[in-house]
């Protein structure tokens, strides 16, 4: 068996990447790394500083004062921005849009690259994001492109937001989802796309357990090689 194994899971928002990756990581004793949380943390920090997350000239000067770290408490990932646990503050629809905006900035992507590679160098990881298989971990032992129809993804995201007590509508969630899909696939740097060697997994017709099982099977196959 290999010492450290890296599994890259990429795909559009709401495909279930984080839920599936978190469960699979727990069951297989991998560290789960949610890289979207890093972009959300940058977006959160920028908004709190009163800057526009879409403006490189406003965001770049703030990066020097920004320290983002991962921590694990009972196997759950926590993100600390200058020592402060950002918790659910980064999970609001506003922070989704702010994350999408800052993620298009080359300086932000470069800023977060080392942090992501470092954790994969030191642990067996399941890392999810948009460019993990294409940019962050191009040599990952396994790459999965996890997707689902936009309607399915919007419906799942709506439920998630409602469970958190965030009031919104299906139409709004679907519109945001389409906007983020567009942003994520059309940005100039590290756009979302399926790596050539990524396994395509469409979860539109799968429930959560079936999706987790499908991912686990792919990982176990690689671990045996
Ligand atoms: O996965 P998420 O919804 O938490 O991601 C938030 C935003 O961050 C999303 O719009 C795309 C961006 N992102 C990215 O560009 N690259 C990553 N590796 C992860 C997320």
JSON list of C-alpha atoms and ligand atoms in Angstrom, two decimals:
[
{"chain": "A", "resi": 1, "resn": "UNK", "atom": "CA", "xyz": [0.00, 0.00, 0.00]},
{"chain": "A", "resi": 2, "resn": "UNK", "atom": "CA", "xyz": [1.22, 3.54, -0.79]},
{"chain": "A", "resi": 3, "resn": "UNK", "atom": "CA", "xyz": [2.17, 5.86, 2.09]},
{"chain": "A", "resi": 4, "resn": "UNK", "atom": "CA", "xyz": [0.17, 8.95, 1.29]},
{"chain": "A", "resi": 5, "resn": "UNK", "atom": "CA", "xyz": [-2.65, 8.81, -1.20]},
{"chain": "A", "resi": 6, "resn": "UNK", "atom": "CA", "xyz": [-4.25, 11.89, -2.70]},
{"chain": "A", "resi": 7, "resn": "UNK", "atom": "CA", "xyz": [-7.78, 11.77, -4.06]},
{"chain": "A", "resi": 8, "resn": "UNK", "atom": "CA", "xyz": [-8.96, 14.82, -6.01]},
{"chain": "A", "resi": 9, "resn": "UNK", "atom": "CA", "xyz": [-12.69, 15.45, -6.31]},
{"chain": "A", "resi": 10, "resn": "UNK", "atom": "CA", "xyz": [-13.74, 18.31, -8.55]},
{"chain": "A", "resi": 11, "resn": "UNK", "atom": "CA", "xyz": [-17.08, 19.41, -9.90]},
{"chain": "A", "resi": 12, "resn": "UNK", "atom": "CA", "xyz": [-19.66, 22.21, -9.89]},
{"chain": "A", "resi": 13, "resn": "UNK", "atom": "CA", "xyz": [-21.26, 23.64, -6.77]},
{"chain": "A", "resi": 14, "resn": "UNK", "atom": "CA", "xyz": [-23.95, 21.55, -5.15]},
{"chain": "A", "resi": 15, "resn": "UNK", "atom": "CA", "xyz": [-22.87, 18.25, -6.72]},
{"chain": "A", "resi": 16, "resn": "UNK", "atom": "CA", "xyz": [-22.45, 16.85, -3.21]},
{"chain": "A", "resi": 17, "resn": "UNK", "atom": "CA", "xyz": [-18.66, 16.84, -3.29]},
{"chain": "A", "resi": 18, "resn": "UNK", "atom": "CA", "xyz": [-18.13, 17.93, 0.28]},
{"chain": "A", "resi": 19, "resn": "UNK", "atom": "CA", "xyz": [-20.73, 15.64, 1.85]},
{"chain": "A", "resi": 20, "resn": "UNK", "atom": "CA", "xyz": [-19.59, 12.64, -0.15]},
{"chain": "A", "resi": 21, "resn": "UNK", "atom": "CA", "xyz": [-15.89, 13.39, 0.36]},
{"chain": "A", "resi": 22, "resn": "UNK", "atom": "CA", "xyz": [-16.32, 13.96, 4.11]},
{"chain": "A", "resi": 23, "resn": "UNK", "atom": "CA", "xyz": [-18.12, 10.66, 4.65]},
{"chain": "A", "resi": 24, "resn": "UNK", "atom": "CA", "xyz": [-15.76, 8.68, 2.43]},
{"chain": "A", "resi": 25, "resn": "UNK", "atom": "CA", "xyz": [-12.76, 10.22, 4.23]},
{"chain": "A", "resi": 26, "resn": "UNK", "atom": "CA", "xyz": [-14.19, 9.35, 7.64]},
{"chain": "A", "resi": 27, "resn": "UNK", "atom": "CA", "xyz": [-14.87, 5.76, 6.64]},
{"chain": "A", "resi": 28, "resn": "UNK", "atom": "CA", "xyz": [-11.45, 5.28, 5.05]},
{"chain": "A", "resi": 29, "resn": "UNK", "atom": "CA", "xyz": [-9.43, 7.33, 7.61]},
{"chain": "A", "resi": 30, "resn": "UNK", "atom": "CA", "xyz": [-8.30, 9.97, 5.13]},
{"chain": "A", "resi": 31, "resn": "UNK", "atom": "CA", "xyz": [-8.10, 13.66, 5.95]},
{"chain": "A", "resi": 32, "resn": "UNK", "atom": "CA", "xyz": [-10.89, 15.55, 4.21]},
{"chain": "A", "resi": 33, "resn": "UNK", "atom": "CA", "xyz": [-9.89, 18.92, 2.77]},
{"chain": "A", "resi": 34, "resn": "UNK", "atom": "CA", "xyz": [-12.69, 21.26, 1.66]},
{"chain": "A", "resi": 35, "resn": "UNK", "atom": "CA", "xyz": [-10.83, 23.81, -0.44]},
{"chain": "A", "resi": 36, "resn": "UNK", "atom": "CA", "xyz": [-14.00, 25.80, -1.13]},
{"chain": "A", "resi": 37, "resn": "UNK", "atom": "CA", "xyz": [-13.82, 26.81, 2.54]},
{"chain": "A", "resi": 38, "resn": "UNK", "atom": "CA", "xyz": [-10.49, 28.52, 1.81]},
{"chain": "A", "resi": 39, "resn": "UNK", "atom": "CA", "xyz": [-12.00, 30.66, -0.96]},
{"chain": "A", "resi": 40, "resn": "UNK", "atom": "CA", "xyz": [-15.03, 31.37, 1.22]},
{"chain": "A", "resi": 41, "resn": "UNK", "atom": "CA", "xyz": [-12.68, 32.47, 4.03]},
{"chain": "A", "resi": 42, "resn": "UNK", "atom": "CA", "xyz": [-10.89, 34.89, 1.73]},
{"chain": "A", "resi": 43, "resn": "UNK", "atom": "CA", "xyz": [-14.28, 36.22, 0.54]},
{"chain": "A", "resi": 44, "resn": "UNK", "atom": "CA", "xyz": [-15.45, 36.59, 4.13]},
{"chain": "A", "resi": 45, "resn": "UNK", "atom": "CA", "xyz": [-12.31, 38.43, 5.18]},
{"chain": "A", "resi": 46, "resn": "UNK", "atom": "CA", "xyz": [-12.47, 40.77, 2.18]},
{"chain": "A", "resi": 47, "resn": "UNK", "atom": "CA", "xyz": [-16.16, 41.59, 2.76]},
{"chain": "A", "resi": 48, "resn": "UNK", "atom": "CA", "xyz": [-15.55, 42.19, 6.45]},
{"chain": "A", "resi": 49, "resn": "UNK", "atom": "CA", "xyz": [-12.79, 44.62, 5.53]},
{"chain": "A", "resi": 50, "resn": "UNK", "atom": "CA", "xyz": [-15.36, 46.49, 3.43]},
{"chain": "A", "resi": 51, "resn": "UNK", "atom": "CA", "xyz": [-13.64, 45.69, 0.13]},
{"chain": "A", "resi": 52, "resn": "UNK", "atom": "CA", "xyz": [-15.17, 44.47, -3.14]},
{"chain": "A", "resi": 53, "resn": "UNK", "atom": "CA", "xyz": [-14.35, 40.73, -3.61]},
{"chain": "A", "resi": 54, "resn": "UNK", "atom": "CA", "xyz": [-14.40, 41.14, -7.39]},
{"chain": "A", "resi": 55, "resn": "UNK", "atom": "CA", "xyz": [-11.74, 43.88, -7.50]},
{"chain": "A", "resi": 56, "resn": "UNK", "atom": "CA", "xyz": [-8.14, 42.66, -7.59]},
{"chain": "A", "resi": 57, "resn": "UNK", "atom": "CA", "xyz": [-6.90, 46.13, -6.61]},
{"chain": "A", "resi": 58, "resn": "UNK", "atom": "CA", "xyz": [-8.94, 45.99, -3.39]},
{"chain": "A", "resi": 59, "resn": "UNK", "atom": "CA", "xyz": [-8.36, 42.31, -2.57]},
{"chain": "A", "resi": 60, "resn": "UNK", "atom": "CA", "xyz": [-4.63, 41.97, -3.23]},
{"chain": "A", "resi": 61, "resn": "UNK", "atom": "CA", "xyz": [-3.41, 44.44, -0.56]},
{"chain": "A", "resi": 62, "resn": "UNK", "atom": "CA", "xyz": [-5.47, 42.55, 2.04]},
{"chain": "A", "resi": 63, "resn": "UNK", "atom": "CA", "xyz": [-3.74, 39.20, 1.43]},
{"chain": "A", "resi": 64, "resn": "UNK", "atom": "CA", "xyz": [-0.59, 40.24, 3.30]},
{"chain": "A", "resi": 65, "resn": "UNK", "atom": "CA", "xyz": [-2.57, 40.51, 6.52]},
{"chain": "A", "resi": 66, "resn": "UNK", "atom": "CA", "xyz": [-4.41, 37.23, 6.01]},
{"chain": "A", "resi": 67, "resn": "UNK", "atom": "CA", "xyz": [-3.45, 33.96, 7.66]},
{"chain": "A", "resi": 68, "resn": "UNK", "atom": "CA", "xyz": [-5.69, 30.95, 6.91]},
{"chain": "A", "resi": 69, "resn": "UNK", "atom": "CA", "xyz": [-5.17, 27.63, 8.64]},
{"chain": "A", "resi": 70, "resn": "UNK", "atom": "CA", "xyz": [-6.93, 24.29, 8.80]},
{"chain": "A", "resi": 71, "resn": "UNK", "atom": "CA", "xyz": [-7.52, 22.51, 12.05]},
{"chain": "A", "resi": 72, "resn": "UNK", "atom": "CA", "xyz": [-9.25, 19.21, 12.78]},
{"chain": "A", "resi": 73, "resn": "UNK", "atom": "CA", "xyz": [-11.51, 18.76, 15.79]},
{"chain": "A", "resi": 74, "resn": "UNK", "atom": "CA", "xyz": [-12.90, 15.20, 16.14]},
{"chain": "A", "resi": 75, "resn": "UNK", "atom": "CA", "xyz": [-12.10, 14.65, 12.46]},
{"chain": "A", "resi": 76, "resn": "UNK", "atom": "CA", "xyz": [-14.10, 17.74, 11.37]},
{"chain": "A", "resi": 77, "resn": "UNK", "atom": "CA", "xyz": [-12.33, 20.44, 9.40]},
{"chain": "A", "resi": 78, "resn": "UNK", "atom": "CA", "xyz": [-12.31, 23.91, 10.95]},
{"chain": "A", "resi": 79, "resn": "UNK", "atom": "CA", "xyz": [-10.92, 26.95, 9.18]},
{"chain": "A", "resi": 80, "resn": "UNK", "atom": "CA", "xyz": [-9.21, 29.71, 11.15]},
{"chain": "A", "resi": 81, "resn": "UNK", "atom": "CA", "xyz": [-8.79, 33.17, 9.69]},
{"chain": "A", "resi": 82, "resn": "UNK", "atom": "CA", "xyz": [-6.15, 35.03, 11.67]},
{"chain": "A", "resi": 83, "resn": "UNK", "atom": "CA", "xyz": [-6.88, 32.65, 14.52]},
{"chain": "A", "resi": 84, "resn": "UNK", "atom": "CA", "xyz": [-10.68, 33.06, 14.40]},
{"chain": "A", "resi": 85, "resn": "UNK", "atom": "CA", "xyz": [-12.81, 29.97, 13.62]},
{"chain": "A", "resi": 86, "resn": "UNK", "atom": "CA", "xyz": [-15.06, 31.16, 10.77]},
{"chain": "A", "resi": 87, "resn": "UNK", "atom": "CA", "xyz": [-17.56, 28.33, 11.29]},
{"chain": "A", "resi": 88, "resn": "UNK", "atom": "CA", "xyz": [-20.90, 28.78, 9.50]},
{"chain": "A", "resi": 89, "resn": "UNK", "atom": "CA", "xyz": [-20.28, 32.46, 8.75]},
{"chain": "A", "resi": 90, "resn": "UNK", "atom": "CA", "xyz": [-18.72, 31.41, 5.43]},
{"chain": "A", "resi": 91, "resn": "UNK", "atom": "CA", "xyz": [-21.71, 29.25, 4.43]},
{"chain": "A", "resi": 92, "resn": "UNK", "atom": "CA", "xyz": [-24.24, 31.96, 3.56]},
{"chain": "A", "resi": 93, "resn": "UNK", "atom": "CA", "xyz": [-25.37, 32.64, -0.04]},
{"chain": "A", "resi": 94, "resn": "UNK", "atom": "CA", "xyz": [-23.54, 36.02, 0.13]},
{"chain": "A", "resi": 95, "resn": "UNK", "atom": "CA", "xyz": [-20.29, 34.27, 1.00]},
{"chain": "A", "resi": 96, "resn": "UNK", "atom": "CA", "xyz": [-20.85, 31.78, -1.85]},
{"chain": "A", "resi": 97, "resn": "UNK", "atom": "CA", "xyz": [-20.92, 34.70, -4.28]},
{"chain": "A", "resi": 98, "resn": "UNK", "atom": "CA", "xyz": [-17.95, 36.42, -2.57]},
{"chain": "A", "resi": 99, "resn": "UNK", "atom": "CA", "xyz": [-15.95, 33.16, -2.77]},
{"chain": "A", "resi": 100, "resn": "UNK", "atom": "CA", "xyz": [-16.79, 32.79, -6.43]},
{"chain": "A", "resi": 101, "resn": "UNK", "atom": "CA", "xyz": [-15.61, 36.38, -7.07]},
{"chain": "A", "resi": 102, "resn": "UNK", "atom": "CA", "xyz": [-12.28, 36.12, -5.20]},
{"chain": "A", "resi": 103, "resn": "UNK", "atom": "CA", "xyz": [-11.61, 32.69, -6.73]},
{"chain": "A", "resi": 104, "resn": "UNK", "atom": "CA", "xyz": [-11.30, 34.34, -10.15]},
{"chain": "A", "resi": 105, "resn": "UNK", "atom": "CA", "xyz": [-8.32, 36.43, -8.97]},
{"chain": "A", "resi": 106, "resn": "UNK", "atom": "CA", "xyz": [-4.90, 34.94, -9.81]},
{"chain": "A", "resi": 107, "resn": "UNK", "atom": "CA", "xyz": [-3.31, 36.40, -6.66]},
{"chain": "A", "resi": 108, "resn": "UNK", "atom": "CA", "xyz": [-5.87, 34.64, -4.46]},
{"chain": "A", "resi": 109, "resn": "UNK", "atom": "CA", "xyz": [-5.36, 31.29, -6.23]},
{"chain": "A", "resi": 110, "resn": "UNK", "atom": "CA", "xyz": [-1.58, 31.58, -5.88]},
{"chain": "A", "resi": 111, "resn": "UNK", "atom": "CA", "xyz": [-1.97, 32.54, -2.21]},
{"chain": "A", "resi": 112, "resn": "UNK", "atom": "CA", "xyz": [-3.96, 29.36, -1.45]},
{"chain": "A", "resi": 113, "resn": "UNK", "atom": "CA", "xyz": [-1.94, 26.92, -3.56]},
{"chain": "A", "resi": 114, "resn": "UNK", "atom": "CA", "xyz": [0.87, 26.17, -1.08]},
{"chain": "A", "resi": 115, "resn": "UNK", "atom": "CA", "xyz": [-1.50, 25.66, 1.78]},
{"chain": "A", "resi": 116, "resn": "UNK", "atom": "CA", "xyz": [-3.40, 23.00, -0.22]},
{"chain": "A", "resi": 117, "resn": "UNK", "atom": "CA", "xyz": [-0.28, 21.20, -1.48]},
{"chain": "A", "resi": 118, "resn": "UNK", "atom": "CA", "xyz": [1.28, 21.18, 1.96]},
{"chain": "A", "resi": 119, "resn": "UNK", "atom": "CA", "xyz": [-1.57, 19.32, 3.59]},
{"chain": "A", "resi": 120, "resn": "UNK", "atom": "CA", "xyz": [-1.59, 16.71, 0.79]},
{"chain": "A", "resi": 121, "resn": "UNK", "atom": "CA", "xyz": [2.17, 16.23, 1.16]},
{"chain": "A", "resi": 122, "resn": "UNK", "atom": "CA", "xyz": [1.75, 15.36, 4.84]},
{"chain": "A", "resi": 123, "resn": "UNK", "atom": "CA", "xyz": [-1.44, 13.28, 4.85]},
{"chain": "A", "resi": 124, "resn": "UNK", "atom": "CA", "xyz": [-3.59, 10.92, 2.83]},
{"chain": "A", "resi": 125, "resn": "UNK", "atom": "CA", "xyz": [-6.28, 13.30, 1.66]},
{"chain": "A", "resi": 126, "resn": "UNK", "atom": "CA", "xyz": [-9.55, 13.50, -0.13]},
{"chain": "A", "resi": 127, "resn": "UNK", "atom": "CA", "xyz": [-9.50, 17.06, -1.37]},
{"chain": "A", "resi": 128, "resn": "UNK", "atom": "CA", "xyz": [-12.47, 18.65, -3.06]},
{"chain": "A", "resi": 129, "resn": "UNK", "atom": "CA", "xyz": [-12.64, 21.80, -5.15]},
{"chain": "A", "resi": 130, "resn": "UNK", "atom": "CA", "xyz": [-12.67, 22.95, -8.75]},
{"chain": "A", "resi": 131, "resn": "UNK", "atom": "CA", "xyz": [-9.05, 22.65, -9.86]},
{"chain": "A", "resi": 132, "resn": "UNK", "atom": "CA", "xyz": [-7.65, 19.94, -7.60]},
{"chain": "A", "resi": 133, "resn": "UNK", "atom": "CA", "xyz": [-7.10, 17.36, -10.35]},
{"chain": "A", "resi": 134, "resn": "UNK", "atom": "CA", "xyz": [-6.06, 19.94, -12.94]},
{"chain": "A", "resi": 135, "resn": "UNK", "atom": "CA", "xyz": [-3.84, 22.35, -10.96]},
{"chain": "A", "resi": 136, "resn": "UNK", "atom": "CA", "xyz": [-3.39, 21.68, -7.23]},
{"chain": "A", "resi": 137, "resn": "UNK", "atom": "CA", "xyz": [-2.68, 17.93, -7.29]},
{"chain": "A", "resi": 138, "resn": "UNK", "atom": "CA", "xyz": [-2.11, 16.96, -10.94]},
{"chain": "A", "resi": 139, "resn": "UNK", "atom": "CA", "xyz": [-0.43, 13.72, -9.78]},
{"chain": "A", "resi": 140, "resn": "UNK", "atom": "CA", "xyz": [-3.29, 12.62, -7.53]},
{"chain": "A", "resi": 141, "resn": "UNK", "atom": "CA", "xyz": [-3.65, 8.85, -7.39]},
{"chain": "A", "resi": 142, "resn": "UNK", "atom": "CA", "xyz": [-7.33, 9.19, -8.21]},
{"chain": "A", "resi": 143, "resn": "UNK", "atom": "CA", "xyz": [-9.32, 12.03, -9.78]},
{"chain": "A", "resi": 144, "resn": "UNK", "atom": "CA", "xyz": [-13.09, 12.10, -9.70]},
{"chain": "A", "resi": 145, "resn": "UNK", "atom": "CA", "xyz": [-15.29, 14.63, -11.49]},
{"chain": "A", "resi": 146, "resn": "UNK", "atom": "CA", "xyz": [-18.49, 14.62, -9.47]},
{"chain": "A", "resi": 147, "resn": "UNK", "atom": "CA", "xyz": [-21.48, 16.27, -11.03]},
{"chain": "A", "resi": 148, "resn": "UNK", "atom": "CA", "xyz": [-25.31, 16.29, -11.23]},
{"chain": "A", "resi": 149, "resn": "UNK", "atom": "CA", "xyz": [-27.92, 18.22, -13.21]},
{"chain": "A", "resi": 150, "resn": "UNK", "atom": "CA", "xyz": [-28.33, 21.88, -12.25]},
{"chain": "A", "resi": 151, "resn": "UNK", "atom": "CA", "xyz": [-31.93, 21.21, -11.12]},
{"chain": "A", "resi": 152, "resn": "UNK", "atom": "CA", "xyz": [-30.82, 18.40, -8.81]},
{"chain": "A", "resi": 153, "resn": "UNK", "atom": "CA", "xyz": [-28.01, 20.50, -7.39]},
{"chain": "A", "resi": 154, "resn": "UNK", "atom": "CA", "xyz": [-30.26, 23.50, -6.78]},
{"chain": "A", "resi": 155, "resn": "UNK", "atom": "CA", "xyz": [-32.85, 21.33, -5.03]},
{"chain": "A", "resi": 156, "resn": "UNK", "atom": "CA", "xyz": [-30.21, 19.80, -2.75]},
{"chain": "A", "resi": 157, "resn": "UNK", "atom": "CA", "xyz": [-28.70, 23.19, -1.96]},
{"chain": "A", "resi": 158, "resn": "UNK", "atom": "CA", "xyz": [-32.14, 24.63, -1.16]},
{"chain": "A", "resi": 159, "resn": "UNK", "atom": "CA", "xyz": [-32.74, 21.87, 1.40]},
{"chain": "A", "resi": 160, "resn": "UNK", "atom": "CA", "xyz": [-29.31, 22.45, 2.94]},
{"chain": "A", "resi": 161, "resn": "UNK", "atom": "CA", "xyz": [-29.94, 26.20, 3.30]},
{"chain": "A", "resi": 162, "resn": "UNK", "atom": "CA", "xyz": [-33.42, 25.63, 4.73]},
{"chain": "A", "resi": 163, "resn": "UNK", "atom": "CA", "xyz": [-32.00, 23.23, 7.30]},
{"chain": "A", "resi": 164, "resn": "UNK", "atom": "CA", "xyz": [-29.65, 26.01, 8.38]},
{"chain": "A", "resi": 165, "resn": "UNK", "atom": "CA", "xyz": [-32.62, 28.37, 8.71]},
{"chain": "A", "resi": 166, "resn": "UNK", "atom": "CA", "xyz": [-31.57, 30.49, 5.72]},
{"chain": "A", "resi": 167, "resn": "UNK", "atom": "CA", "xyz": [-34.68, 31.77, 3.92]},
{"chain": "A", "resi": 168, "resn": "UNK", "atom": "CA", "xyz": [-34.54, 31.66, 0.15]},
{"chain": "A", "resi": 169, "resn": "UNK", "atom": "CA", "xyz": [-36.45, 30.25, -2.83]},
{"chain": "A", "resi": 170, "resn": "UNK", "atom": "CA", "xyz": [-35.76, 27.49, -5.35]},
{"chain": "A", "resi": 171, "resn": "UNK", "atom": "CA", "xyz": [-35.69, 30.06, -8.18]},
{"chain": "A", "resi": 172, "resn": "UNK", "atom": "CA", "xyz": [-33.07, 32.14, -6.37]},
{"chain": "A", "resi": 173, "resn": "UNK", "atom": "CA", "xyz": [-30.91, 29.13, -5.55]},
{"chain": "A", "resi": 174, "resn": "UNK", "atom": "CA", "xyz": [-31.06, 27.85, -9.14]},
{"chain": "A", "resi": 175, "resn": "UNK", "atom": "CA", "xyz": [-30.20, 31.29, -10.50]},
{"chain": "A", "resi": 176, "resn": "UNK", "atom": "CA", "xyz": [-27.21, 31.57, -8.11]},
{"chain": "A", "resi": 177, "resn": "UNK", "atom": "CA", "xyz": [-26.12, 28.04, -9.07]},
{"chain": "A", "resi": 178, "resn": "UNK", "atom": "CA", "xyz": [-26.18, 28.86, -12.79]},
{"chain": "A", "resi": 179, "resn": "UNK", "atom": "CA", "xyz": [-24.28, 32.08, -12.15]},
{"chain": "A", "resi": 180, "resn": "UNK", "atom": "CA", "xyz": [-21.59, 30.28, -10.14]},
{"chain": "A", "resi": 181, "resn": "UNK", "atom": "CA", "xyz": [-21.34, 27.52, -12.76]},
{"chain": "A", "resi": 182, "resn": "UNK", "atom": "CA", "xyz": [-20.75, 30.21, -15.34]},
{"chain": "A", "resi": 183, "resn": "UNK", "atom": "CA", "xyz": [-18.18, 32.05, -13.18]},
{"chain": "A", "resi": 184, "resn": "UNK", "atom": "CA", "xyz": [-16.34, 28.87, -12.23]},
{"chain": "A", "resi": 185, "resn": "UNK", "atom": "CA", "xyz": [-16.08, 27.50, -15.77]},
{"chain": "A", "resi": 186, "resn": "UNK", "atom": "CA", "xyz": [-15.34, 30.79, -17.54]},
{"chain": "A", "resi": 187, "resn": "UNK", "atom": "CA", "xyz": [-12.68, 32.39, -15.37]},
{"chain": "A", "resi": 188, "resn": "UNK", "atom": "CA", "xyz": [-9.28, 32.79, -16.97]},
{"chain": "A", "resi": 189, "resn": "UNK", "atom": "CA", "xyz": [-7.26, 31.11, -14.20]},
{"chain": "A", "resi": 190, "resn": "UNK", "atom": "CA", "xyz": [-7.81, 27.48, -13.23]},
{"chain": "A", "resi": 191, "resn": "UNK", "atom": "CA", "xyz": [-11.39, 27.24, -14.56]},
{"chain": "A", "resi": 192, "resn": "UNK", "atom": "CA", "xyz": [-13.52, 24.32, -13.50]},
{"chain": "A", "resi": 193, "resn": "UNK", "atom": "CA", "xyz": [-13.09, 21.50, -15.99]},
{"chain": "A", "resi": 194, "resn": "UNK", "atom": "CA", "xyz": [-12.81, 17.76, -15.90]},
{"chain": "A", "resi": 195, "resn": "UNK", "atom": "CA", "xyz": [-9.19, 16.57, -15.92]},
{"chain": "A", "resi": 196, "resn": "UNK", "atom": "CA", "xyz": [-8.56, 14.19, -18.81]},
{"chain": "A", "resi": 197, "resn": "UNK", "atom": "CA", "xyz": [-7.81, 11.35, -16.44]},
{"chain": "A", "resi": 198, "resn": "UNK", "atom": "CA", "xyz": [-10.72, 12.01, -14.04]},
{"chain": "A", "resi": 199, "resn": "UNK", "atom": "CA", "xyz": [-13.47, 9.44, -13.56]},
{"chain": "A", "resi": 200, "resn": "UNK", "atom": "CA", "xyz": [-16.87, 11.02, -14.30]},
{"chain": "A", "resi": 201, "resn": "UNK", "atom": "CA", "xyz": [-19.47, 10.37, -11.61]},
{"chain": "A", "resi": 202, "resn": "UNK", "atom": "CA", "xyz": [-22.97, 11.80, -12.16]},
{"chain": "A", "resi": 203, "resn": "UNK", "atom": "CA", "xyz": [-24.97, 11.65, -8.94]},
{"chain": "A", "resi": 204, "resn": "UNK", "atom": "CA", "xyz": [-28.29, 12.96, -10.34]},
{"chain": "A", "resi": 205, "resn": "UNK", "atom": "CA", "xyz": [-29.92, 9.57, -9.89]},
{"chain": "A", "resi": 206, "resn": "UNK", "atom": "CA", "xyz": [-27.98, 8.50, -6.78]},
{"chain": "A", "resi": 207, "resn": "UNK", "atom": "CA", "xyz": [-28.80, 9.16, -3.15]},
{"chain": "A", "resi": 208, "resn": "UNK", "atom": "CA", "xyz": [-26.12, 10.18, -0.67]},
{"chain": "A", "resi": 209, "resn": "UNK", "atom": "CA", "xyz": [-25.20, 6.66, 0.43]},
{"chain": "A", "resi": 210, "resn": "UNK", "atom": "CA", "xyz": [-24.99, 5.43, -3.16]},
{"chain": "A", "resi": 211, "resn": "UNK", "atom": "CA", "xyz": [-22.72, 8.35, -4.05]},
{"chain": "A", "resi": 212, "resn": "UNK", "atom": "CA", "xyz": [-20.47, 7.69, -1.03]},
{"chain": "A", "resi": 213, "resn": "UNK", "atom": "CA", "xyz": [-20.30, 3.99, -1.90]},
{"chain": "A", "resi": 214, "resn": "UNK", "atom": "CA", "xyz": [-19.39, 4.76, -5.51]},
{"chain": "A", "resi": 215, "resn": "UNK", "atom": "CA", "xyz": [-16.55, 7.06, -4.39]},
{"chain": "A", "resi": 216, "resn": "UNK", "atom": "CA", "xyz": [-15.34, 4.57, -1.76]},
{"chain": "A", "resi": 217, "resn": "UNK", "atom": "CA", "xyz": [-15.20, 1.80, -4.32]},
{"chain": "A", "resi": 218, "resn": "UNK", "atom": "CA", "xyz": [-13.06, 3.90, -6.64]},
{"chain": "A", "resi": 219, "resn": "UNK", "atom": "CA", "xyz": [-10.69, 4.80, -3.78]},
{"chain": "A", "resi": 220, "resn": "UNK", "atom": "CA", "xyz": [-10.40, 1.24, -2.50]},
{"chain": "A", "resi": 221, "resn": "UNK", "atom": "CA", "xyz": [-9.51, 0.05, -5.99]},
{"chain": "A", "resi": 222, "resn": "UNK", "atom": "CA", "xyz": [-6.66, 2.58, -6.14]},
{"chain": "A", "resi": 223, "resn": "UNK", "atom": "CA", "xyz": [-5.46, 1.67, -2.62]},
{"chain": "A", "resi": 224, "resn": "UNK", "atom": "CA", "xyz": [-5.13, -1.96, -3.65]},
{"chain": "A", "resi": 225, "resn": "UNK", "atom": "CA", "xyz": [-2.99, -1.15, -6.68]},
{"chain": "B", "resi": 1, "resn": "LIG", "atom": "O1", "xyz": [-17.20, 24.42, -3.07]},
{"chain": "B", "resi": 1, "resn": "LIG", "atom": "P1", "xyz": [-17.69, 25.77, -2.58]},
{"chain": "B", "resi": 1, "resn": "LIG", "atom": "O2", "xyz": [-19.09, 26.09, -3.03]},
{"chain": "B", "resi": 1, "resn": "LIG", "atom": "O3", "xyz": [-17.53, 25.95, -1.12]},
{"chain": "B", "resi": 1, "resn": "LIG", "atom": "O4", "xyz": [-16.72, 26.83, -3.32]},
{"chain": "B", "resi": 1, "resn": "LIG", "atom": "C1", "xyz": [-16.86, 28.22, -3.15]},
{"chain": "B", "resi": 1, "resn": "LIG", "atom": "C2", "xyz": [-16.31, 28.95, -4.37]},
{"chain": "B", "resi": 1, "resn": "LIG", "atom": "O5", "xyz": [-14.89, 28.80, -4.41]},
{"chain": "B", "resi": 1, "resn": "LIG", "atom": "C3", "xyz": [-16.81, 28.44, -5.73]},
{"chain": "B", "resi": 1, "resn": "LIG", "atom": "O6", "xyz": [-17.58, 29.41, -6.39]},
{"chain": "B", "resi": 1, "resn": "LIG", "atom": "C4", "xyz": [-15.59, 28.16, -6.56]},
{"chain": "B", "resi": 1, "resn": "LIG", "atom": "C5", "xyz": [-14.42, 28.48, -5.69]},
{"chain": "B", "resi": 1, "resn": "LIG", "atom": "N1", "xyz": [-13.46, 27.37, -5.60]},
{"chain": "B", "resi": 1, "resn": "LIG", "atom": "C6", "xyz": [-12.44, 27.37, -6.51]},
{"chain": "B", "resi": 1, "resn": "LIG", "atom": "O7", "xyz": [-12.39, 28.23, -7.39]},
{"chain": "B", "resi": 1, "resn": "LIG", "atom": "N2", "xyz": [-11.48, 26.40, -6.43]},
{"chain": "B", "resi": 1, "resn": "LIG", "atom": "C7", "xyz": [-11.52, 25.47, -5.49]},
{"chain": "B", "resi": 1, "resn": "LIG", "atom": "N3", "xyz": [-10.56, 24.55, -5.43]},
{"chain": "B", "resi": 1, "resn": "LIG", "atom": "C8", "xyz": [-12.60, 25.45, -4.56]},
{"chain": "B", "resi": 1, "resn": "LIG", "atom": "C9", "xyz": [-13.56, 26.41, -4.66]}
]
